Amino acid sequence: MTFDAEHPDRPANPGRTVEVLDELEGLDLHATFFLQGRWVEAYPELARRIADRYLVGSHSHYHARMPLFSAEGLREDLASAEAAIRDATGVDPHPWFRCPFGTGADDPALIASLANLGYRHVGWHVEAYEWDQGATAGGVAHAVVTGTLAHGDGSVMLLHPWPNPVAPALPRIVAELREAGATFVRLDELDLAPGLEPIGEPRPVVGRAVPGAMHEAAR
């Protein structure tokens, strides 16, 4: 289970990230958070709370589409994000990185540039589009559960902590996946393929779940 902690780009109610963190702790979940540098600067206490319990990666500083940067701009953006995360949490986000919007994940030159800076982009296999204004907790839970079961072991799911449906969807997601035999682990506990290429690509979840044994669910 992974979360991109960032400034909302749609109307959002304050306090949702706190609710998500409360739910995660109550459910005793392992998770990974990708932190946007400017968000960390705005909410250092929340960033520290996250880093004290979860694996942390970088989600860039300005949350811009990575291919828009020059080589110098990319280095500056990542360095600024790292500095913000280190200053607030004392944690080094290397080697984990997620491109905002997933843009650039299929660009070998960008992936190589990230590698040169000590990062590997981490994509995803399952997303619920919970940021859509019409999303509901039930719909988010259904999309995550069916998508994760359909993918199987090593599934990486993408969520954001600021949309309204996420916190209320978490108990159902966890209950149904645990009932199916899934466990939740951090990214550094997954048996990821070698290399610095993306491990997942942004794509809609289509179809219903395929019943079967599950051993790991992450993101």
Short mmCIF file of N, CA and C in Angstrom, two decimals, residues 70-196:
data_model
loop_
_atom_site.label_atom_id
_atom_site.label_comp_id
_atom_site.label_asym_id
_atom_site.label_seq_id
_atom_site.Cartn_x
_atom_site.Cartn_y
_atom_site.Cartn_z
N SER A 70 14.66 20.54 -17.34
CA SER A 70 15.99 20.36 -17.89
C SER A 70 16.77 19.45 -16.94
N ALA A 71 17.94 19.02 -17.35
CA ALA A 71 18.77 18.19 -16.47
C ALA A 71 19.08 18.92 -15.17
N GLU A 72 19.40 20.20 -15.29
CA GLU A 72 19.70 20.99 -14.09
C GLU A 72 18.45 21.17 -13.23
N GLY A 73 17.31 21.40 -13.88
CA GLY A 73 16.07 21.57 -13.15
C GLY A 73 15.67 20.31 -12.40
N LEU A 74 15.88 19.16 -13.02
CA LEU A 74 15.56 17.89 -12.37
C LEU A 74 16.42 17.70 -11.12
N ARG A 75 17.72 17.97 -11.25
CA ARG A 75 18.61 17.84 -10.09
C ARG A 75 18.18 18.78 -8.97
N GLU A 76 17.84 20.02 -9.33
CA GLU A 76 17.44 20.98 -8.31
C GLU A 76 16.14 20.58 -7.63
N ASP A 77 15.19 20.10 -8.41
CA ASP A 77 13.91 19.70 -7.83
C ASP A 77 14.09 18.56 -6.85
N LEU A 78 14.83 17.53 -7.25
CA LEU A 78 15.03 16.38 -6.37
C LEU A 78 15.85 16.75 -5.15
N ALA A 79 16.85 17.61 -5.33
CA ALA A 79 17.66 18.03 -4.19
C ALA A 79 16.83 18.84 -3.19
N SER A 80 15.94 19.68 -3.70
CA SER A 80 15.08 20.48 -2.82
C SER A 80 14.13 19.58 -2.04
N ALA A 81 13.57 18.58 -2.71
CA ALA A 81 12.68 17.64 -2.02
C ALA A 81 13.44 16.88 -0.95
N GLU A 82 14.63 16.39 -1.29
CA GLU A 82 15.43 15.65 -0.31
C GLU A 82 15.74 16.52 0.90
N ALA A 83 16.12 17.76 0.67
CA ALA A 83 16.45 18.65 1.78
C ALA A 83 15.25 18.88 2.68
N ALA A 84 14.08 19.09 2.06
CA ALA A 84 12.87 19.32 2.86
C ALA A 84 12.52 18.10 3.70
N ILE A 85 12.63 16.92 3.09
CA ILE A 85 12.30 15.68 3.81
C ILE A 85 13.30 15.44 4.93
N ARG A 86 14.59 15.63 4.64
CA ARG A 86 15.62 15.43 5.67
C ARG A 86 15.44 16.42 6.82
N ASP A 87 15.19 17.69 6.49
CA ASP A 87 15.07 18.70 7.53
C ASP A 87 13.89 18.42 8.45
N ALA A 88 12.79 17.96 7.88
CA ALA A 88 11.57 17.74 8.68
C ALA A 88 11.59 16.42 9.43
N THR A 89 12.18 15.40 8.81
CA THR A 89 12.04 14.04 9.37
C THR A 89 13.35 13.39 9.79
N GLY A 90 14.47 13.88 9.28
CA GLY A 90 15.74 13.23 9.53
C GLY A 90 15.96 11.98 8.70
N VAL A 91 15.08 11.75 7.71
CA VAL A 91 15.11 10.53 6.90
C VAL A 91 15.59 10.86 5.49
N ASP A 92 16.42 9.99 4.94
CA ASP A 92 16.85 10.08 3.55
C ASP A 92 15.85 9.34 2.68
N PRO A 93 15.22 10.01 1.70
CA PRO A 93 14.21 9.33 0.87
C PRO A 93 14.78 8.37 -0.16
N HIS A 94 16.10 8.39 -0.39
CA HIS A 94 16.68 7.46 -1.36
C HIS A 94 16.43 6.01 -0.94
N PRO A 95 16.25 5.11 -1.88
CA PRO A 95 16.27 5.29 -3.34
C PRO A 95 14.88 5.43 -3.96
N TRP A 96 13.86 5.61 -3.12
CA TRP A 96 12.49 5.50 -3.60
C TRP A 96 11.99 6.83 -4.15
N PHE A 97 11.39 6.78 -5.34
CA PHE A 97 10.88 7.98 -5.99
C PHE A 97 9.65 7.62 -6.80
N ARG A 98 8.69 8.53 -6.79
CA ARG A 98 7.53 8.36 -7.68
C ARG A 98 7.32 9.63 -8.48
N CYS A 99 7.28 9.47 -9.79
CA CYS A 99 7.03 10.62 -10.67
C CYS A 99 5.61 11.13 -10.46
N PRO A 100 5.43 12.43 -10.26
CA PRO A 100 4.08 12.97 -10.18
C PRO A 100 3.26 12.60 -11.42
N PHE A 101 2.06 12.13 -11.20
CA PHE A 101 1.14 11.70 -12.25
C PHE A 101 1.65 10.46 -12.99
N GLY A 102 2.77 9.91 -12.58
CA GLY A 102 3.39 8.81 -13.32
C GLY A 102 4.04 9.25 -14.62
N THR A 103 4.04 10.56 -14.88
CA THR A 103 4.56 11.07 -16.14
C THR A 103 6.08 10.91 -16.20
N GLY A 104 6.56 10.29 -17.25
CA GLY A 104 7.98 10.03 -17.40
C GLY A 104 8.39 8.63 -17.02
N ALA A 105 7.44 7.86 -16.47
CA ALA A 105 7.77 6.50 -16.06
C ALA A 105 8.19 5.62 -17.23
N ASP A 106 7.74 5.96 -18.43
CA ASP A 106 8.07 5.16 -19.61
C ASP A 106 9.17 5.83 -20.45
N ASP A 107 9.88 6.79 -19.86
CA ASP A 107 10.94 7.52 -20.56
C ASP A 107 12.30 7.00 -20.08
N PRO A 108 12.98 6.19 -20.89
CA PRO A 108 14.24 5.60 -20.44
C PRO A 108 15.28 6.64 -20.03
N ALA A 109 15.31 7.78 -20.72
CA ALA A 109 16.29 8.80 -20.38
C ALA A 109 16.01 9.39 -19.00
N LEU A 110 14.73 9.60 -18.69
CA LEU A 110 14.39 10.13 -17.38
C LEU A 110 14.70 9.11 -16.29
N ILE A 111 14.36 7.85 -16.54
CA ILE A 111 14.63 6.81 -15.55
C ILE A 111 16.14 6.71 -15.31
N ALA A 112 16.93 6.86 -16.37
CA ALA A 112 18.39 6.83 -16.23
C ALA A 112 18.88 8.03 -15.42
N SER A 113 18.28 9.20 -15.66
CA SER A 113 18.65 10.39 -14.90
C SER A 113 18.34 10.21 -13.42
N LEU A 114 17.19 9.63 -13.13
CA LEU A 114 16.84 9.36 -11.74
C LEU A 114 17.85 8.40 -11.12
N ALA A 115 18.23 7.39 -11.88
CA ALA A 115 19.20 6.42 -11.38
C ALA A 115 20.53 7.09 -11.06
N ASN A 116 20.95 8.01 -11.90
CA ASN A 116 22.20 8.73 -11.67
C ASN A 116 22.15 9.57 -10.40
N LEU A 117 20.94 9.93 -9.99
CA LEU A 117 20.75 10.69 -8.76
C LEU A 117 20.43 9.78 -7.58
N GLY A 118 20.51 8.47 -7.81
CA GLY A 118 20.33 7.52 -6.73
C GLY A 118 18.91 7.09 -6.47
N TYR A 119 18.01 7.34 -7.43
CA TYR A 119 16.60 7.01 -7.23
C TYR A 119 16.11 5.97 -8.23
N ARG A 120 15.10 5.23 -7.83
CA ARG A 120 14.37 4.37 -8.74
C ARG A 120 12.89 4.75 -8.69
N HIS A 121 12.33 4.94 -9.86
CA HIS A 121 10.90 5.26 -9.91
C HIS A 121 10.09 4.02 -9.55
N VAL A 122 9.08 4.22 -8.72
CA VAL A 122 8.18 3.13 -8.34
C VAL A 122 6.79 3.46 -8.87
N GLY A 123 6.33 2.66 -9.78
CA GLY A 123 4.99 2.85 -10.33
C GLY A 123 3.95 2.14 -9.49
N TRP A 124 2.88 1.73 -10.14
CA TRP A 124 1.82 1.05 -9.40
C TRP A 124 1.06 0.14 -10.35
N HIS A 125 0.35 -0.79 -9.74
CA HIS A 125 -0.47 -1.73 -10.49
C HIS A 125 -1.96 -1.45 -10.34
N VAL A 126 -2.33 -0.82 -9.23
CA VAL A 126 -3.75 -0.64 -8.91
C VAL A 126 -3.96 0.80 -8.45
N GLU A 127 -4.96 1.45 -9.00
CA GLU A 127 -5.37 2.76 -8.49
C GLU A 127 -6.89 2.85 -8.52
N ALA A 128 -7.42 3.76 -7.72
CA ALA A 128 -8.87 3.85 -7.55
C ALA A 128 -9.45 5.19 -7.98
N TYR A 129 -8.61 6.11 -8.46
CA TYR A 129 -9.07 7.43 -8.87
C TYR A 129 -9.91 8.08 -7.76
N GLU A 130 -9.44 7.92 -6.55
CA GLU A 130 -10.18 8.43 -5.40
C GLU A 130 -10.20 9.95 -5.33
N TRP A 131 -9.36 10.58 -6.15
CA TRP A 131 -9.34 12.04 -6.20
C TRP A 131 -10.48 12.62 -7.05
N ASP A 132 -11.17 11.77 -7.81
CA ASP A 132 -12.30 12.24 -8.61
C ASP A 132 -13.42 12.72 -7.68
N GLN A 133 -14.03 13.83 -8.04
CA GLN A 133 -15.04 14.42 -7.16
C GLN A 133 -16.25 13.51 -6.96
N GLY A 134 -16.47 12.57 -7.88
CA GLY A 134 -17.59 11.66 -7.73
C GLY A 134 -17.24 10.36 -7.03
N ALA A 135 -16.01 10.21 -6.58
CA ALA A 135 -15.59 8.95 -5.96
C ALA A 135 -16.27 8.76 -4.60
N THR A 136 -16.55 7.50 -4.28
CA THR A 136 -17.14 7.15 -2.98
C THR A 136 -16.24 6.16 -2.27
N ALA A 137 -16.41 6.05 -0.97
CA ALA A 137 -15.61 5.10 -0.20
C ALA A 137 -15.84 3.67 -0.69
N GLY A 138 -17.10 3.34 -0.99
CA GLY A 138 -17.40 1.99 -1.48
C GLY A 138 -16.76 1.72 -2.83
N GLY A 139 -16.80 2.71 -3.71
CA GLY A 139 -16.20 2.54 -5.02
C GLY A 139 -14.69 2.42 -4.95
N VAL A 140 -14.07 3.21 -4.08
CA VAL A 140 -12.62 3.15 -3.91
C VAL A 140 -12.22 1.77 -3.36
N ALA A 141 -12.93 1.31 -2.34
CA ALA A 141 -12.61 0.01 -1.77
C ALA A 141 -12.76 -1.10 -2.81
N HIS A 142 -13.83 -1.05 -3.58
CA HIS A 142 -14.06 -2.09 -4.60
C HIS A 142 -12.94 -2.08 -5.63
N ALA A 143 -12.56 -0.92 -6.10
CA ALA A 143 -11.51 -0.83 -7.12
C ALA A 143 -10.18 -1.36 -6.60
N VAL A 144 -9.84 -1.01 -5.37
CA VAL A 144 -8.56 -1.46 -4.81
C VAL A 144 -8.56 -2.96 -4.58
N VAL A 145 -9.63 -3.48 -4.00
CA VAL A 145 -9.68 -4.90 -3.69
C VAL A 145 -9.69 -5.74 -4.96
N THR A 146 -10.55 -5.41 -5.91
CA THR A 146 -10.62 -6.21 -7.13
C THR A 146 -9.33 -6.09 -7.94
N GLY A 147 -8.79 -4.91 -8.01
CA GLY A 147 -7.54 -4.74 -8.75
C GLY A 147 -6.39 -5.48 -8.13
N THR A 148 -6.31 -5.46 -6.81
CA THR A 148 -5.22 -6.15 -6.12
C THR A 148 -5.34 -7.66 -6.28
N LEU A 149 -6.53 -8.17 -6.11
CA LEU A 149 -6.73 -9.62 -6.26
C LEU A 149 -6.47 -10.07 -7.70
N ALA A 150 -6.85 -9.25 -8.65
CA ALA A 150 -6.62 -9.61 -10.05
C ALA A 150 -5.14 -9.63 -10.38
N HIS A 151 -4.37 -8.70 -9.80
CA HIS A 151 -2.93 -8.67 -10.09
C HIS A 151 -2.19 -9.78 -9.38
N GLY A 152 -2.51 -10.00 -8.12
CA GLY A 152 -1.85 -11.08 -7.37
C GLY A 152 -0.66 -10.58 -6.58
N ASP A 153 0.24 -11.52 -6.26
CA ASP A 153 1.37 -11.24 -5.38
C ASP A 153 2.18 -10.04 -5.85
N GLY A 154 2.63 -9.24 -4.90
CA GLY A 154 3.46 -8.09 -5.21
C GLY A 154 2.70 -6.90 -5.72
N SER A 155 1.39 -6.90 -5.61
CA SER A 155 0.59 -5.80 -6.13
C SER A 155 0.91 -4.50 -5.39
N VAL A 156 1.16 -3.46 -6.16
CA VAL A 156 1.42 -2.13 -5.60
C VAL A 156 0.22 -1.25 -5.87
N MET A 157 -0.41 -0.75 -4.80
CA MET A 157 -1.60 0.07 -4.97
C MET A 157 -1.27 1.53 -4.68
N LEU A 158 -1.89 2.40 -5.43
CA LEU A 158 -1.69 3.84 -5.28
C LEU A 158 -2.92 4.48 -4.65
N LEU A 159 -2.67 5.21 -3.57
CA LEU A 159 -3.71 6.02 -2.94
C LEU A 159 -3.10 7.38 -2.58
N HIS A 160 -3.97 8.33 -2.28
CA HIS A 160 -3.55 9.64 -1.79
C HIS A 160 -4.24 9.87 -0.46
N PRO A 161 -3.59 10.53 0.48
CA PRO A 161 -4.23 10.69 1.80
C PRO A 161 -5.23 11.83 1.90
N TRP A 162 -5.32 12.69 0.86
CA TRP A 162 -6.18 13.87 1.00
C TRP A 162 -7.60 13.74 0.47
N PRO A 163 -7.92 12.83 -0.47
CA PRO A 163 -9.32 12.76 -0.93
C PRO A 163 -10.26 12.22 0.15
N ASN A 164 -11.49 12.70 0.14
CA ASN A 164 -12.45 12.34 1.17
C ASN A 164 -12.70 10.84 1.32
N PRO A 165 -12.79 10.04 0.24
CA PRO A 165 -13.19 8.64 0.41
C PRO A 165 -12.12 7.72 0.99
N VAL A 166 -10.86 8.16 1.09
CA VAL A 166 -9.78 7.22 1.39
C VAL A 166 -9.86 6.67 2.81
N ALA A 167 -9.93 7.55 3.80
CA ALA A 167 -9.95 7.07 5.18
C ALA A 167 -11.12 6.10 5.44
N PRO A 168 -12.35 6.43 5.04
CA PRO A 168 -13.43 5.48 5.29
C PRO A 168 -13.34 4.21 4.45
N ALA A 169 -12.58 4.22 3.34
CA ALA A 169 -12.45 3.01 2.52
C ALA A 169 -11.43 2.03 3.10
N LEU A 170 -10.49 2.51 3.90
CA LEU A 170 -9.39 1.67 4.35
C LEU A 170 -9.84 0.43 5.15
N PRO A 171 -10.76 0.54 6.11
CA PRO A 171 -11.14 -0.67 6.85
C PRO A 171 -11.69 -1.78 5.94
N ARG A 172 -12.51 -1.41 4.95
CA ARG A 172 -13.05 -2.44 4.04
C ARG A 172 -11.94 -3.03 3.18
N ILE A 173 -11.06 -2.18 2.66
CA ILE A 173 -9.95 -2.66 1.84
C ILE A 173 -9.14 -3.69 2.61
N VAL A 174 -8.77 -3.33 3.83
CA VAL A 174 -7.90 -4.20 4.63
C VAL A 174 -8.62 -5.48 5.02
N ALA A 175 -9.88 -5.37 5.45
CA ALA A 175 -10.62 -6.55 5.87
C ALA A 175 -10.78 -7.55 4.73
N GLU A 176 -11.16 -7.06 3.54
CA GLU A 176 -11.41 -7.97 2.43
C GLU A 176 -10.11 -8.58 1.88
N LEU A 177 -9.05 -7.80 1.86
CA LEU A 177 -7.79 -8.37 1.37
C LEU A 177 -7.18 -9.33 2.37
N ARG A 178 -7.27 -9.02 3.65
CA ARG A 178 -6.78 -9.96 4.65
C ARG A 178 -7.59 -11.25 4.63
N GLU A 179 -8.89 -11.13 4.42
CA GLU A 179 -9.72 -12.33 4.33
C GLU A 179 -9.31 -13.20 3.14
N ALA A 180 -8.81 -12.55 2.06
CA ALA A 180 -8.35 -13.27 0.88
C ALA A 180 -6.94 -13.83 1.06
N GLY A 181 -6.31 -13.54 2.19
CA GLY A 181 -4.99 -14.08 2.45
C GLY A 181 -3.85 -13.11 2.22
N ALA A 182 -4.17 -11.84 1.98
CA ALA A 182 -3.12 -10.86 1.69
C ALA A 182 -2.46 -10.37 2.96
N THR A 183 -1.19 -9.99 2.82
CA THR A 183 -0.49 -9.27 3.88
C THR A 183 0.02 -7.97 3.28
N PHE A 184 0.24 -6.98 4.14
CA PHE A 184 0.69 -5.66 3.70
C PHE A 184 2.13 -5.45 4.14
N VAL A 185 2.96 -5.09 3.19
CA VAL A 185 4.38 -4.89 3.48
C VAL A 185 4.87 -3.58 2.88
N ARG A 186 6.03 -3.13 3.33
CA ARG A 186 6.65 -1.95 2.75
C ARG A 186 7.33 -2.33 1.44
N LEU A 187 7.61 -1.31 0.63
CA LEU A 187 8.25 -1.57 -0.66
C LEU A 187 9.58 -2.27 -0.49
N ASP A 188 10.32 -1.92 0.54
CA ASP A 188 11.64 -2.53 0.70
C ASP A 188 11.57 -3.97 1.19
N GLU A 189 10.37 -4.46 1.45
CA GLU A 189 10.18 -5.86 1.81
C GLU A 189 9.68 -6.70 0.63
N LEU A 190 9.34 -6.05 -0.48
CA LEU A 190 8.88 -6.76 -1.66
C LEU A 190 10.08 -7.28 -2.45
N ASP A 191 9.88 -8.39 -3.12
CA ASP A 191 10.91 -8.95 -3.98
C ASP A 191 10.79 -8.29 -5.35
N LEU A 192 11.28 -7.05 -5.43
CA LEU A 192 11.18 -6.29 -6.67
C LEU A 192 12.20 -6.78 -7.69
N ALA A 193 11.82 -6.69 -8.95
CA ALA A 193 12.76 -7.06 -10.01
C ALA A 193 13.96 -6.13 -9.97
N PRO A 194 15.15 -6.62 -10.34
CA PRO A 194 16.33 -5.76 -10.34
C PRO A 194 16.23 -4.66 -11.37
N GLY A 195 16.99 -3.61 -11.16
CA GLY A 195 16.99 -2.50 -12.11
C GLY A 195 16.21 -1.32 -11.60
N LEU A 196 16.21 -0.28 -12.35
CA LEU A 196 15.59 0.96 -11.94
C LEU A 196 14.38 1.32 -12.77
#
